[in-house]
Amino acid sequence: MLIKPLFSHGPLPGYRLFFCVLFASALMFVDQRFTRMENVRAQMSMVVAPIQWVVGVPSRVLDWGSLALSDQQALVDENRRLREQILTLSHRGQQMANLTKENAELRRLLDAARQRDIPFMSAELLSLDNDPFSHQMVVDRGHRHGAYVGQPVIDATGLVGQVTAVSAYSSRVLLLADASHALPVQVNRNGLRFIVQGAGRYGRVNVLHVPNTADIRVGDLLTSSGLAGRFPPGYPVARVNKVAHDPGQPFAQVTAEPMAQLKRSRHFLLLSPPPVPEEQVWYDTLRVSIEALRSAHQVANPDDASASQEVP
């Protein structure tokens, strides 16, 4: 008698592998060429959100257990450190209040507009991307909380990156160290503006197109310049740690270390810069056009001292 197999076998494994590869390639092509896959990914993220919450339960339980089992001496030491930190921050806050007052007076003298406070919301890390060639993370804030694509993300020490995908209850953040991320910065010491691009490593970013004669030094702080309107100005981005000049090359090789703790931070702030009014955009565009016209008159008539006065 023929023995009936316990498990029935389907097509050969090679055919199944071929169809799986073909299906995966089709999904990647559709994801690359069409934008409708973003909605599908957002809906799938809603399904995965409970799983992400369950995965984070052990770490929260460990944190609660370590806090419950801490002895009294450890709590006393931590309380002392926190009190010292509060005093230090209070001292710095008093200095900042004085500087803010002086800044407001100088702005009134220059008839400049007052900078508005930027609203924000807190977020917590859910997961990190395991791909070594991609530096991304997922945080527990989605469009139900007010998150949006392109939103700047910072931690306690500096700029982290920006939101690239949003679902209902979570968002994907592209980190500053990713090789596909770039943003405009300026040297805090002298105001020179450059572009910082990720190097594919957590502890390094590249400063692009720095002339050999540029005044940039090791230790200079790079802050966001506010150009392009994506990141608000004045936030720490990186600190220069290497400047190499090659006489045979037009540009120097400059690298910097991100200020944000990309590998250790668990809590972040999602900034919501206020939109620029259309009247202000129109005024800035008109002012730039007038300045360009005035410069063109000066170049065309170098001997005419009144050329700059004739242009309105």
Coordinates of N, CA and C in Angstrom, one line a residue, residues 196-294:
V196 N 25.5 71.0 4.7 CA 25.9 69.9 5.5 C 25.2 68.7 5.0
Q197 N 25.9 67.6 4.6 CA 25.3 66.4 4.2 C 25.7 65.2 5.0
G198 N 24.8 64.3 5.3 CA 25.2 63.1 6.1 C 26.2 62.2 5.4
A199 N 27.0 61.5 6.2 CA 28.1 60.7 5.7 C 27.7 59.2 5.8
G200 N 26.5 58.9 6.2 CA 26.2 57.5 6.4 C 26.7 56.9 7.7
R201 N 27.2 57.8 8.6 CA 27.7 57.3 9.9 C 27.1 58.3 11.0
Y202 N 26.8 57.7 12.2 CA 26.1 58.5 13.2 C 27.0 59.7 13.7
G203 N 28.3 59.5 13.7 CA 29.1 60.5 14.3 C 29.8 61.4 13.4
R204 N 29.3 61.5 12.1 CA 30.0 62.3 11.1 C 29.1 62.9 10.1
V205 N 29.3 64.1 9.7 CA 28.6 64.7 8.6 C 29.7 65.5 7.8
N206 N 29.4 65.7 6.5 CA 30.3 66.4 5.6 C 29.8 67.8 5.3
V207 N 30.8 68.8 5.3 CA 30.5 70.1 4.9 C 30.9 70.3 3.5
L208 N 30.0 70.6 2.6 CA 30.2 70.5 1.1 C 30.7 71.9 0.6
H209 N 31.6 71.8 -0.4 CA 31.9 73.0 -1.2 C 32.5 74.1 -0.4
V210 N 33.5 73.8 0.5 CA 34.1 74.8 1.3 C 35.4 75.3 0.6
P211 N 35.5 76.5 0.1 CA 36.7 77.0 -0.5 C 37.9 76.9 0.4
N212 N 39.1 76.7 -0.2 CA 40.3 76.7 0.6 C 40.6 77.9 1.4
T213 N 40.1 79.0 0.9 CA 40.3 80.3 1.6 C 39.2 80.7 2.6
A214 N 38.2 79.8 2.8 CA 37.1 80.1 3.7 C 37.6 80.1 5.1
D215 N 37.1 81.0 5.9 CA 37.4 81.1 7.3 C 36.6 80.2 8.2
I216 N 37.0 78.9 8.2 CA 36.3 77.9 9.0 C 37.4 77.1 9.7
R217 N 37.2 76.8 11.0 CA 38.2 76.2 11.8 C 37.7 75.1 12.6
V218 N 38.5 74.2 13.1 CA 38.2 73.1 14.0 C 37.6 73.7 15.3
G219 N 36.4 73.2 15.7 CA 35.7 73.7 16.8 C 34.6 74.7 16.5
D220 N 34.5 75.1 15.3 CA 33.4 76.1 14.9 C 32.0 75.3 15.0
L221 N 31.0 76.1 15.5 CA 29.7 75.5 15.7 C 28.9 75.9 14.4
L222 N 28.3 74.9 13.8 CA 27.4 75.0 12.7 C 26.0 75.0 13.1
T223 N 25.2 76.1 12.8 CA 23.8 76.1 13.1 C 23.0 76.2 11.9
S224 N 21.7 75.9 12.0 CA 20.8 76.0 10.9 C 20.6 77.5 10.4
S225 N 20.7 77.7 9.1 CA 20.6 79.0 8.6 C 19.2 79.5 8.4
G226 N 18.3 78.6 8.2 CA 16.9 79.0 7.9 C 16.6 79.2 6.5
L227 N 17.6 79.0 5.6 CA 17.4 79.1 4.2 C 16.6 77.9 3.7
A228 N 15.8 78.1 2.6 CA 14.9 77.1 2.1 C 13.6 76.9 2.9
G229 N 13.6 77.5 4.1 CA 12.3 77.5 4.8 C 12.0 76.2 5.5
R230 N 12.8 75.2 5.5 CA 12.5 73.9 6.1 C 12.8 73.9 7.5
F231 N 14.0 74.3 7.9 CA 14.5 74.3 9.3 C 14.6 75.7 9.8
P232 N 14.1 76.0 11.0 CA 14.2 77.3 11.6 C 15.6 77.6 11.9
P233 N 16.0 78.9 11.8 CA 17.4 79.3 12.0 C 17.8 79.2 13.5
G234 N 19.1 79.0 13.7 CA 19.7 79.2 15.0 C 19.8 77.9 15.8
Y235 N 19.4 76.7 15.3 CA 19.5 75.5 16.0 C 20.9 74.8 15.8
P236 N 21.5 74.3 16.8 CA 22.8 73.6 16.6 C 22.7 72.4 15.8
V237 N 23.6 72.3 14.8 CA 23.6 71.1 13.9 C 24.8 70.3 14.1
A238 N 26.0 70.8 14.0 CA 27.3 70.0 14.2 C 28.4 70.9 14.6
R239 N 29.5 70.3 15.0 CA 30.7 71.1 15.4 C 31.9 70.5 14.5
V240 N 32.6 71.4 13.9 CA 33.7 71.1 13.0 C 34.8 70.4 13.7
N241 N 35.2 69.2 13.2 CA 36.3 68.5 13.9 C 37.5 68.2 13.0
K242 N 37.4 68.5 11.7 CA 38.5 68.3 10.8 C 38.4 69.3 9.6
V243 N 39.5 69.9 9.3 CA 39.6 70.8 8.1 C 40.9 70.5 7.4
A244 N 40.8 69.9 6.2 CA 42.0 69.5 5.5 C 42.1 70.3 4.2
H245 N 43.2 71.0 4.0 CA 43.4 71.8 2.8 C 44.3 71.0 1.8
D246 N 43.9 70.8 0.6 CA 44.7 70.2 -0.5 C 45.0 71.3 -1.5
P247 N 46.3 71.6 -1.7 CA 46.6 72.7 -2.7 C 46.2 72.4 -4.1
G248 N 46.0 71.1 -4.4 CA 45.6 70.8 -5.8 C 44.1 70.7 -6.0
Q249 N 43.3 71.0 -5.0 CA 41.9 70.9 -5.1 C 41.3 72.3 -4.8
P250 N 40.1 72.6 -5.4 CA 39.5 73.9 -5.2 C 38.8 74.0 -3.9
F251 N 38.4 72.9 -3.3 CA 37.7 72.9 -2.0 C 38.4 72.1 -1.0
A252 N 38.2 72.5 0.3 CA 38.8 71.9 1.4 C 37.9 70.7 1.9
Q253 N 38.4 69.7 2.5 CA 37.7 68.6 3.0 C 37.4 68.9 4.5
V254 N 36.1 69.2 4.8 CA 35.7 69.6 6.1 C 34.6 68.6 6.6
T255 N 34.9 68.0 7.8 CA 33.9 67.1 8.4 C 33.5 67.7 9.8
A256 N 32.4 67.3 10.3 CA 31.9 67.8 11.6 C 31.1 66.6 12.3
E257 N 31.0 66.8 13.6 CA 30.3 65.8 14.4 C 28.9 66.4 14.8
P258 N 27.8 65.6 14.6 CA 26.5 66.2 14.9 C 26.4 66.5 16.4
M259 N 25.7 67.5 16.7 CA 25.5 67.9 18.1 C 24.5 67.0 18.8
A260 N 23.5 66.5 18.0 CA 22.4 65.7 18.6 C 23.0 64.3 18.9
Q261 N 22.4 63.7 19.9 CA 22.8 62.4 20.4 C 22.0 61.4 19.6
L262 N 22.4 61.1 18.3 CA 21.6 60.3 17.4 C 21.4 58.9 17.8
K263 N 22.4 58.3 18.5 CA 22.4 56.9 18.9 C 21.9 56.7 20.3
R264 N 21.7 57.8 21.1 CA 21.3 57.6 22.5 C 20.0 58.3 22.9
S265 N 19.6 59.3 22.2 CA 18.4 60.0 22.6 C 17.1 59.1 22.4
R266 N 16.2 59.2 23.3 CA 14.9 58.5 23.2 C 13.7 59.5 23.2
H267 N 13.9 60.8 23.6 CA 12.9 61.7 23.6 C 13.3 62.9 22.7
F268 N 12.3 63.4 21.9 CA 12.5 64.4 20.9 C 11.4 65.4 20.9
L269 N 11.7 66.5 20.2 CA 10.7 67.6 20.0 C 10.5 67.7 18.5
L270 N 9.2 67.8 18.1 CA 8.8 68.0 16.7 C 8.4 69.5 16.6
L271 N 9.1 70.3 15.9 CA 8.9 71.7 15.8 C 7.8 71.9 14.8
S272 N 7.1 73.0 15.0 CA 6.1 73.4 14.0 C 6.3 74.9 13.7
P273 N 7.2 75.2 12.8 CA 7.5 76.6 12.5 C 6.2 77.3 11.9
P274 N 5.9 78.5 12.3 CA 4.7 79.2 11.7 C 4.9 79.5 10.3
P275 N 3.9 79.3 9.4 CA 4.0 79.6 8.0 C 4.3 81.1 7.8
V276 N 5.1 81.3 6.8 CA 5.4 82.7 6.4 C 4.2 83.3 5.6
P277 N 3.6 84.5 6.0 CA 2.5 85.1 5.3 C 2.9 85.4 3.9
E278 N 1.9 85.3 3.0 CA 2.1 85.6 1.6 C 2.6 87.0 1.4
E279 N 2.1 87.9 2.2 CA 2.6 89.3 2.0 C 4.0 89.5 2.3
Q280 N 4.5 88.7 3.4 CA 5.9 88.8 3.7 C 6.8 88.2 2.6
V281 N 6.3 87.1 2.0 CA 7.1 86.4 0.9 C 7.1 87.4 -0.3
W282 N 6.0 88.0 -0.6 CA 6.0 89.0 -1.7 C 6.9 90.2 -1.4
Y283 N 6.9 90.7 -0.2 CA 7.8 91.8 0.2 C 9.3 91.4 0.1
D284 N 9.6 90.2 0.6 CA 11.0 89.7 0.5 C 11.5 89.6 -1.0
T285 N 10.6 89.0 -1.8 CA 10.9 88.8 -3.2 C 11.2 90.2 -3.9
L286 N 10.3 91.1 -3.6 CA 10.4 92.5 -4.2 C 11.7 93.1 -3.7
R287 N 12.0 93.0 -2.4 CA 13.3 93.6 -1.9 C 14.5 93.0 -2.6
V288 N 14.5 91.7 -2.7 CA 15.7 91.0 -3.4 C 15.8 91.5 -4.8
S289 N 14.6 91.7 -5.5 CA 14.7 92.2 -6.9 C 15.2 93.6 -7.0
I290 N 14.8 94.4 -6.0 CA 15.3 95.8 -6.0 C 16.8 95.8 -5.8
E291 N 17.3 95.0 -4.8 CA 18.7 94.9 -4.6 C 19.5 94.4 -5.8
A292 N 18.9 93.4 -6.5 CA 19.6 92.9 -7.7 C 19.7 94.0 -8.8
L293 N 18.6 94.8 -8.9 CA 18.5 95.9 -9.9 C 19.5 96.9 -9.5
R294 N 19.6 97.3 -8.3 CA 20.6 98.3 -7.8 C 22.0 97.8 -8.1

